[in-house]
Tab-separated table of C-alpha atoms in Angstrom:
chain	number	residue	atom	x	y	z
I	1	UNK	CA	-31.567	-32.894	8.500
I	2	UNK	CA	-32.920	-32.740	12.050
I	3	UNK	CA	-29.389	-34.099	13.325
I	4	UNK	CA	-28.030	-31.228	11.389
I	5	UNK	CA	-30.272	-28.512	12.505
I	6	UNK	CA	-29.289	-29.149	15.939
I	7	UNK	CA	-25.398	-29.248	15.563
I	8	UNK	CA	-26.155	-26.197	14.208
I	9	UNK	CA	-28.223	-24.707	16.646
I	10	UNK	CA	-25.960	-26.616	19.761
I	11	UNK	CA	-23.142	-24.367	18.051
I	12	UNK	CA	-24.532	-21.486	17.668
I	13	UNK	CA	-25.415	-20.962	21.420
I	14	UNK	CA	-21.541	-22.120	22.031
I	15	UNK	CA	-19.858	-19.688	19.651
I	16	UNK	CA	-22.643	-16.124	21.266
I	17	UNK	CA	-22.018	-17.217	24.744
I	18	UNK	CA	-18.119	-16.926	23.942
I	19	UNK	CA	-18.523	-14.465	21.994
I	20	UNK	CA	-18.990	-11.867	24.645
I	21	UNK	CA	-16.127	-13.120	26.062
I	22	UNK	CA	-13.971	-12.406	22.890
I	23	UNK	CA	-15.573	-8.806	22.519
I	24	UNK	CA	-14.442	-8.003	26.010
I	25	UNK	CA	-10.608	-9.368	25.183
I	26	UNK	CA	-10.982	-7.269	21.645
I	27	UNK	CA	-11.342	-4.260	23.885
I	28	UNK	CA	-8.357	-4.210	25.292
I	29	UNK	CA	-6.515	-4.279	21.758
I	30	UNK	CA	-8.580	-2.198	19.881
I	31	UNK	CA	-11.305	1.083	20.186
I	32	UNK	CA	-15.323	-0.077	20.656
I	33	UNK	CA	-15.631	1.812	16.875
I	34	UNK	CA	-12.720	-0.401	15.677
I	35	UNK	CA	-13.689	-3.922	17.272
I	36	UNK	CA	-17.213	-3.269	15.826
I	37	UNK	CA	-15.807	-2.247	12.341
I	38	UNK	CA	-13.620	-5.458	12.184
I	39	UNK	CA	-16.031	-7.751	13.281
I	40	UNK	CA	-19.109	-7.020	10.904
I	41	UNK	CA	-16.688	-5.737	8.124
I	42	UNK	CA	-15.793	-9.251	7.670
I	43	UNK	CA	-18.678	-11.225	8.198
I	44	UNK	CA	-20.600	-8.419	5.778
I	45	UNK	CA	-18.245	-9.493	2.839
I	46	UNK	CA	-19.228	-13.014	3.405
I	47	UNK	CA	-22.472	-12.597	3.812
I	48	UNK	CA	-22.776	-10.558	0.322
I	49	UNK	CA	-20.693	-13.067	-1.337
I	50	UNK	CA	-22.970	-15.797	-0.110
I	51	UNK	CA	-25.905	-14.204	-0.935
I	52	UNK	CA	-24.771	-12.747	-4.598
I	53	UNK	CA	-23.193	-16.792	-4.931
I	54	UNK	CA	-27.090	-18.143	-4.529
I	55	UNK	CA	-29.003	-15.446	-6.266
I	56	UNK	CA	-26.953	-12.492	-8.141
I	57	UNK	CA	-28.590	-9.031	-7.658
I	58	UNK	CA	-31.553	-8.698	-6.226
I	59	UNK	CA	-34.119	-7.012	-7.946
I	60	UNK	CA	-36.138	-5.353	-5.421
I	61	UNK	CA	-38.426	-2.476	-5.948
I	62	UNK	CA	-37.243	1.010	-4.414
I	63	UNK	CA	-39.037	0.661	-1.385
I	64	UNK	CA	-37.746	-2.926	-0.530
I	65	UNK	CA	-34.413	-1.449	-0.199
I	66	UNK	CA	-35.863	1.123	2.241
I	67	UNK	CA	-36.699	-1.636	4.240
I	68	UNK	CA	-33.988	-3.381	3.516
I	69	UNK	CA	-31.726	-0.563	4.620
I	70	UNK	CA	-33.937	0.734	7.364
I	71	UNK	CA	-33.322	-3.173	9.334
I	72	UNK	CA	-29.415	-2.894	8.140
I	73	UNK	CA	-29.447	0.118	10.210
I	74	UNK	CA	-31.581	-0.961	13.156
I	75	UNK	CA	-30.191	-4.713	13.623
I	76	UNK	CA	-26.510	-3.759	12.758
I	77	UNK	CA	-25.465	-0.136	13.178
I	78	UNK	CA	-27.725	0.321	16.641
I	79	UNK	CA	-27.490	-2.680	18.167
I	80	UNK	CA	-23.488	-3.180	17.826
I	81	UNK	CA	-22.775	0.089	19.154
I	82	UNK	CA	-25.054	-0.500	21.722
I	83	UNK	CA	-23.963	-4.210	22.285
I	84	UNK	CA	-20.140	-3.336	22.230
I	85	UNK	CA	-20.510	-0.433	24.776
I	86	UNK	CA	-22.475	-1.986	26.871
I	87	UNK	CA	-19.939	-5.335	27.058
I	88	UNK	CA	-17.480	-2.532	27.520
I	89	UNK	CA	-19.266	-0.981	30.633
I	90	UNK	CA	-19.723	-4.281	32.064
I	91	UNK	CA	-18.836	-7.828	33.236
I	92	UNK	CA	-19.042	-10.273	30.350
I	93	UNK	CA	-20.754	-12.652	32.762
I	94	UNK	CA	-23.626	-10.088	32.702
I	95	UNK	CA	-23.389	-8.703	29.131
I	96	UNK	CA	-24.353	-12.185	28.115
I	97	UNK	CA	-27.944	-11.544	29.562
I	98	UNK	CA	-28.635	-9.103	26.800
I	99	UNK	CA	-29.111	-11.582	24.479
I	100	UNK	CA	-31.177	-13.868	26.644
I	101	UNK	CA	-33.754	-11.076	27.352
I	102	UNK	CA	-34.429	-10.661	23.682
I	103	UNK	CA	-36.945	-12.745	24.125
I	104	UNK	CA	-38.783	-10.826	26.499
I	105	UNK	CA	-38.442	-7.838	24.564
I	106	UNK	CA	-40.389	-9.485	21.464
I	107	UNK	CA	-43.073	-10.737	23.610
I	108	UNK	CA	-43.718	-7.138	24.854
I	109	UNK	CA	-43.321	-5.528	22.144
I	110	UNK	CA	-45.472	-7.824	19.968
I	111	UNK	CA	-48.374	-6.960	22.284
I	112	UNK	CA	-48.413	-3.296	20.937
I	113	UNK	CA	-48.973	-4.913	17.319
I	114	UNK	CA	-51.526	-7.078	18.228
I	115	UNK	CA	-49.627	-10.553	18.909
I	116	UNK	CA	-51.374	-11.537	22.079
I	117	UNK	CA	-49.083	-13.441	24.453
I	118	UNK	CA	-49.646	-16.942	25.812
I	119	UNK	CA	-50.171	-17.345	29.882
I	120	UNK	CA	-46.291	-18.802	29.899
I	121	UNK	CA	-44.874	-15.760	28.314
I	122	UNK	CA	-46.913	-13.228	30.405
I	123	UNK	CA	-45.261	-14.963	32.887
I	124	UNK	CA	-41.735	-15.398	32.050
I	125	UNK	CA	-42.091	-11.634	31.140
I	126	UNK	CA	-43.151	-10.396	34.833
I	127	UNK	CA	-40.512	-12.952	35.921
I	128	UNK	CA	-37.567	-11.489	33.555
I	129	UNK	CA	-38.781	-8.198	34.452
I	130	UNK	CA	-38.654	-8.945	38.168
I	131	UNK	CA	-34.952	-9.863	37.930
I	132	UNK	CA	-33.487	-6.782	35.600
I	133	UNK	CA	-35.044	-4.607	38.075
I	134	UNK	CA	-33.451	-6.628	41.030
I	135	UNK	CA	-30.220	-6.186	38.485
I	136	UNK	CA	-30.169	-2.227	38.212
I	137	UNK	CA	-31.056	-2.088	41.964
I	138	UNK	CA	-27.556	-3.985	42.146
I	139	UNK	CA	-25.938	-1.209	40.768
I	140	UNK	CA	-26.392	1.312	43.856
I	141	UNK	CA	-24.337	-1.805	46.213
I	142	UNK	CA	-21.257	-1.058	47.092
I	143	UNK	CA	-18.729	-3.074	45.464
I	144	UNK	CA	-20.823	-3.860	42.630
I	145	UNK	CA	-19.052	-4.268	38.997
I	146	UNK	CA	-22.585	-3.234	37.869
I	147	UNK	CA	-23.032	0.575	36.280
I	148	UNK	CA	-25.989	2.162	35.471
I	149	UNK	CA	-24.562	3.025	32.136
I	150	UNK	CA	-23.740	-0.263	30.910
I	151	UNK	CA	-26.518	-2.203	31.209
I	152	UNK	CA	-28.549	0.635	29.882
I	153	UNK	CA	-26.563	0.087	26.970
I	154	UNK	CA	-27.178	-3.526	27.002
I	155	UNK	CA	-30.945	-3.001	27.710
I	156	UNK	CA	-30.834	-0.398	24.589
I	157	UNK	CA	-29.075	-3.579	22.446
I	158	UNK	CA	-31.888	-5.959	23.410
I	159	UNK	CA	-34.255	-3.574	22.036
I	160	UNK	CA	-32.896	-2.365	18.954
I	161	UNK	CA	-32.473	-6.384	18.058
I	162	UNK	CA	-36.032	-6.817	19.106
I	163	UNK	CA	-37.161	-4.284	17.127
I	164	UNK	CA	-34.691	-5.867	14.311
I	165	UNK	CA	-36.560	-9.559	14.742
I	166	UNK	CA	-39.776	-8.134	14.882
I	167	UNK	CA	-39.066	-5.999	11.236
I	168	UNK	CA	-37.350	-9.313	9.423
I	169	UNK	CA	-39.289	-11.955	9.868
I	170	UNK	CA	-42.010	-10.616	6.787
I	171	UNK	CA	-38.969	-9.467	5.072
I	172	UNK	CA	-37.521	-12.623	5.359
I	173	UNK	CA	-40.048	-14.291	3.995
I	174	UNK	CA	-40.768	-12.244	1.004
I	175	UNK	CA	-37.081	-11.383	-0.147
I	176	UNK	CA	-35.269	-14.645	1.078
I	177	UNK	CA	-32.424	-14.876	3.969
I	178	UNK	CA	-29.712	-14.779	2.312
I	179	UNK	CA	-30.188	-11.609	0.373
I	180	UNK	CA	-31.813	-9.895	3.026
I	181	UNK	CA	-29.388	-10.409	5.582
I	182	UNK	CA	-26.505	-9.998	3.333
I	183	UNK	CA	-27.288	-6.724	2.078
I	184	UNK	CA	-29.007	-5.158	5.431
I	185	UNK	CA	-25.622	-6.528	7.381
I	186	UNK	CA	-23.799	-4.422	4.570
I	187	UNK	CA	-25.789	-1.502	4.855
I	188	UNK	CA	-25.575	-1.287	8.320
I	189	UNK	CA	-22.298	-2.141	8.291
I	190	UNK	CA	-21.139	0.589	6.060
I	191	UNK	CA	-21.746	3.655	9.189
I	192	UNK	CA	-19.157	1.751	11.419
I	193	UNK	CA	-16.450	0.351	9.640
I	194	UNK	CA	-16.014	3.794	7.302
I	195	UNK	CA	-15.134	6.262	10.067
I	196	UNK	CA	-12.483	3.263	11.547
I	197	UNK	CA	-10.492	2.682	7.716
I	198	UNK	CA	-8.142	5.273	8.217
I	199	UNK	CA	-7.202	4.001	11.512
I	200	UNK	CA	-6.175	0.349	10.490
I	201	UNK	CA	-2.817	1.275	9.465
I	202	UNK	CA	-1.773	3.012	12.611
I	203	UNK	CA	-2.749	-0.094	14.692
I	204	UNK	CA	-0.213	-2.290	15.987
I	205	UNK	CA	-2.283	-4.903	17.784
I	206	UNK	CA	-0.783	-8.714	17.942
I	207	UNK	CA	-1.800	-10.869	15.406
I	208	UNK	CA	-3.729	-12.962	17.632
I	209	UNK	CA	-6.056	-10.084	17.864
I	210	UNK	CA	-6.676	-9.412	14.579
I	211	UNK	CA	-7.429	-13.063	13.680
I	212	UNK	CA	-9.816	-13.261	16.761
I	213	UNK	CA	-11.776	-10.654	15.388
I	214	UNK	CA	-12.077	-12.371	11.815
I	215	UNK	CA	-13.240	-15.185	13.555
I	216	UNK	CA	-15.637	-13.588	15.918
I	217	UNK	CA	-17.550	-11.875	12.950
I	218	UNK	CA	-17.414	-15.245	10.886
I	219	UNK	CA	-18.749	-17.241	13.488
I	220	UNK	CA	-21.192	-14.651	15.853
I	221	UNK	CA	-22.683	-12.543	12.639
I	222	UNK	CA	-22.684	-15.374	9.523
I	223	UNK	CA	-22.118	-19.257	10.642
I	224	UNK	CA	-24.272	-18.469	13.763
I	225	UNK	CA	-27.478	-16.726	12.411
I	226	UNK	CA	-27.527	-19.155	9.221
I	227	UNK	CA	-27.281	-21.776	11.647
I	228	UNK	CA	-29.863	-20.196	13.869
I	229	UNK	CA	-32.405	-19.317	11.236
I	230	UNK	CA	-32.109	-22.789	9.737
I	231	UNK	CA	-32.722	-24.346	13.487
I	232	UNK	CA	-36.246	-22.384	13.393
I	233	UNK	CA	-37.092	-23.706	10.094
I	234	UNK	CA	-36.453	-27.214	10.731
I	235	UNK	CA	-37.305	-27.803	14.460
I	236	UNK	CA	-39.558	-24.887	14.918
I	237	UNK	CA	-39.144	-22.063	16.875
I	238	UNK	CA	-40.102	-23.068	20.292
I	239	UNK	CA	-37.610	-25.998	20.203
I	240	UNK	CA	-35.108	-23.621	19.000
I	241	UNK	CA	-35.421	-20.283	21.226
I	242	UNK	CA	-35.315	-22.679	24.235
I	243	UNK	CA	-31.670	-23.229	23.719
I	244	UNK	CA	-30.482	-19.700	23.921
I	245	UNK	CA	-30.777	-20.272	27.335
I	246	UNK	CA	-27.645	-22.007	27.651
I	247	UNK	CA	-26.008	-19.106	26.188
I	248	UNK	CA	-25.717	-16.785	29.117
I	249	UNK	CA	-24.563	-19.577	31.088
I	250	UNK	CA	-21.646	-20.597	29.235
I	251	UNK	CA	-21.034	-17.020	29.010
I	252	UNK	CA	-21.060	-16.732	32.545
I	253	UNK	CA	-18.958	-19.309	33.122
I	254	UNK	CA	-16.419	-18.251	30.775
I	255	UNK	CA	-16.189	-15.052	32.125
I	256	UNK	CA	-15.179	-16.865	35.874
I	257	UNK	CA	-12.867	-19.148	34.237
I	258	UNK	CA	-11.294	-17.221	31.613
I	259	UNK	CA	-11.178	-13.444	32.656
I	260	UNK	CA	-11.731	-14.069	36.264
I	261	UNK	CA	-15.102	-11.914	36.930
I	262	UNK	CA	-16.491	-12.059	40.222
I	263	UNK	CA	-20.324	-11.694	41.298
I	264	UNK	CA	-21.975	-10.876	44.145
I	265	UNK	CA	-24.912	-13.129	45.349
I	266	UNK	CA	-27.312	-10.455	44.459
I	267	UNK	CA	-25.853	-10.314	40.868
I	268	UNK	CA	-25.858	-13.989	40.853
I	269	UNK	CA	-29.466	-13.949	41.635
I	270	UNK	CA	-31.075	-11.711	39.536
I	271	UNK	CA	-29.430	-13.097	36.828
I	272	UNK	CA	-30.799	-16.744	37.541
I	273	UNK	CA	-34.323	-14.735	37.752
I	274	UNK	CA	-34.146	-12.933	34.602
I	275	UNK	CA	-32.799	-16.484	32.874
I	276	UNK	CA	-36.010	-17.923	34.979
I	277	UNK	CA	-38.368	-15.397	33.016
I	278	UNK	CA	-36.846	-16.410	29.534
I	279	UNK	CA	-36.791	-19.524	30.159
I	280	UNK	CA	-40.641	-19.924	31.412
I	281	UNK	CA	-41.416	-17.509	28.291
I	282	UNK	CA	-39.578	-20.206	26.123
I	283	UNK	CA	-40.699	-23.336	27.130
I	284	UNK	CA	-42.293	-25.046	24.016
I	285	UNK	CA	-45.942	-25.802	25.234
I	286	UNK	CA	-48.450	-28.027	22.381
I	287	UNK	CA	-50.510	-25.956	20.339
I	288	UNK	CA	-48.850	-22.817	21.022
I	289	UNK	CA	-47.647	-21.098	18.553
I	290	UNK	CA	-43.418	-18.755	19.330
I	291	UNK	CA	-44.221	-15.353	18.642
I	292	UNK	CA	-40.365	-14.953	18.424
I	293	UNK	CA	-37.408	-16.129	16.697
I	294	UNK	CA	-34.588	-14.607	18.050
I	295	UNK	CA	-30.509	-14.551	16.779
I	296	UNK	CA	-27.699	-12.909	18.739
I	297	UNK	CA	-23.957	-10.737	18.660
């Protein structure tokens, strides 16, 4: 099982850090409304089928689907238009960093709720911080690929996924995974993919583009967060969250190798300072106890 749970988790940090990647090739074949709807439309009919498979109907009381719908919203609808447009406002070398600073986000914002931080995490947070400041001060360089726009859009997706983590993990535990994320990916999916229907017909993108983004909402939104949520339960979440590091990396170095992205040294090093923070934050340290568990895409 332990074997298992890290294939799993080993995957899962493969398939988000090329992930951003594929959204940013998506882009050029489809509209940020239309590579969103494809994506989760997909992976929100497997993840219902899954989750009506294993349990049937849920019967929750009325205000369990208010929460229910109220995380669909925040963890799907939010964060992928905020994702997608800020991948499409920037390098998918840096877009990858959104995800990594998740993290960071939790740890602040589970200070306002009474979660009090360990030493390491105050410190990977004034760390992380440190570099996404250095990042938007990249932005006024000349020659920089960096806009002010996009990573506020990216900043705005690590947030609204914070915000998401911080809301499921009671949910989680009182309605089950499965059902919960199955019927809040649904829900949230519902606002994105409507508006884009009547557009499907009139697209003639290859078929190579339409399969990638099949595959980019099956792996990214349903093998990947099963995966990822079964990692925390068997290792733990320290031993988990510490891998999302790699993440950013490999998206990074896709980005070089496969759309040829170029980064100034200042880009470069902010980037290895903000991936400092989370990583510092991260590190699994005896008797502590992860205030986060974190999923991505």
């Amino acid at each position: 099982m332990i074997v298992l749970a890290y294939t799993g988790v080993i995957l899962t940090v493969l398939i988000w850090g090329g992930n951003v990647v594929a959204v940013k090739v998506l882009l050029n074949s489809f509209t940020q409304a239309q590579t969103i709807g494809l994506r989760l439309g997909v992976a929100s009919i497997v993840l219902l089928g899954l989750a009506l498979w294993r349990g049937g109907w849920p019967r929750w009381s009325f205000r369990d689907w208010l929460w229910v719908a109220g995380a669909g919203l925040l963890g799907t609808t939010l964060f992928q238009n905020f994702s997608v447009a800020g991948i499409h406002r920037s390098p998918a070398g840096i877009s990858g960093l959104a995800n990594a600073v998740v993290p960071i986000v939790v740890v602040l914002l589970g200070g306002l709720v009474g979660q009090r931080p360990s030493r390491p995490q105050v410190m990977g947070v004034l760390i992380s911080l440190g570099g996404m400041l250095w990042l938007f001060g990249q932005t006024l360089e000349p020659g920089s690929s960096l806009s002010l726009t996009g990573l506020g859009f990216l900043g705005l997706s690590a947030l609204a996924w914070a915000l998401y983590t911080l809301a499921n993990r009671p949910l989680v535990a009182r309605l089950g995974l499965l059902p919960f994320v199955g019927f809040a990916t649904l829900i949230g999916t519902l606002p994105l993919i409507v508006p884009v229907l009547p557009t499907l017909g009139q697209l003639s993108a290859p078929l190579w583009a339409w399969g990638l983004a099949a595959l980019s909402g099956l792996l990214a939104n349903v093998f990947a967060y099963l995966a990822w949520a079964n990692g925390a339960q068997v290792l733990g979440a320290a031993r988990t969250s510490i891998w999302q590091n790699l993440s950013p990396l490999l998206g990074f170095a896709l980005a070089i190798w496969l759309l040829g992205e170029r980064f100034t040294s200042g880009e470069l090093g902010a980037a290895a300072l903000t991936l400092l923070g989370v990583l510092v934050a991260n590190w699994p340290v005896r008797a502590r106890k992860a205030v986060m568990e974190t999923a991505g895409q």
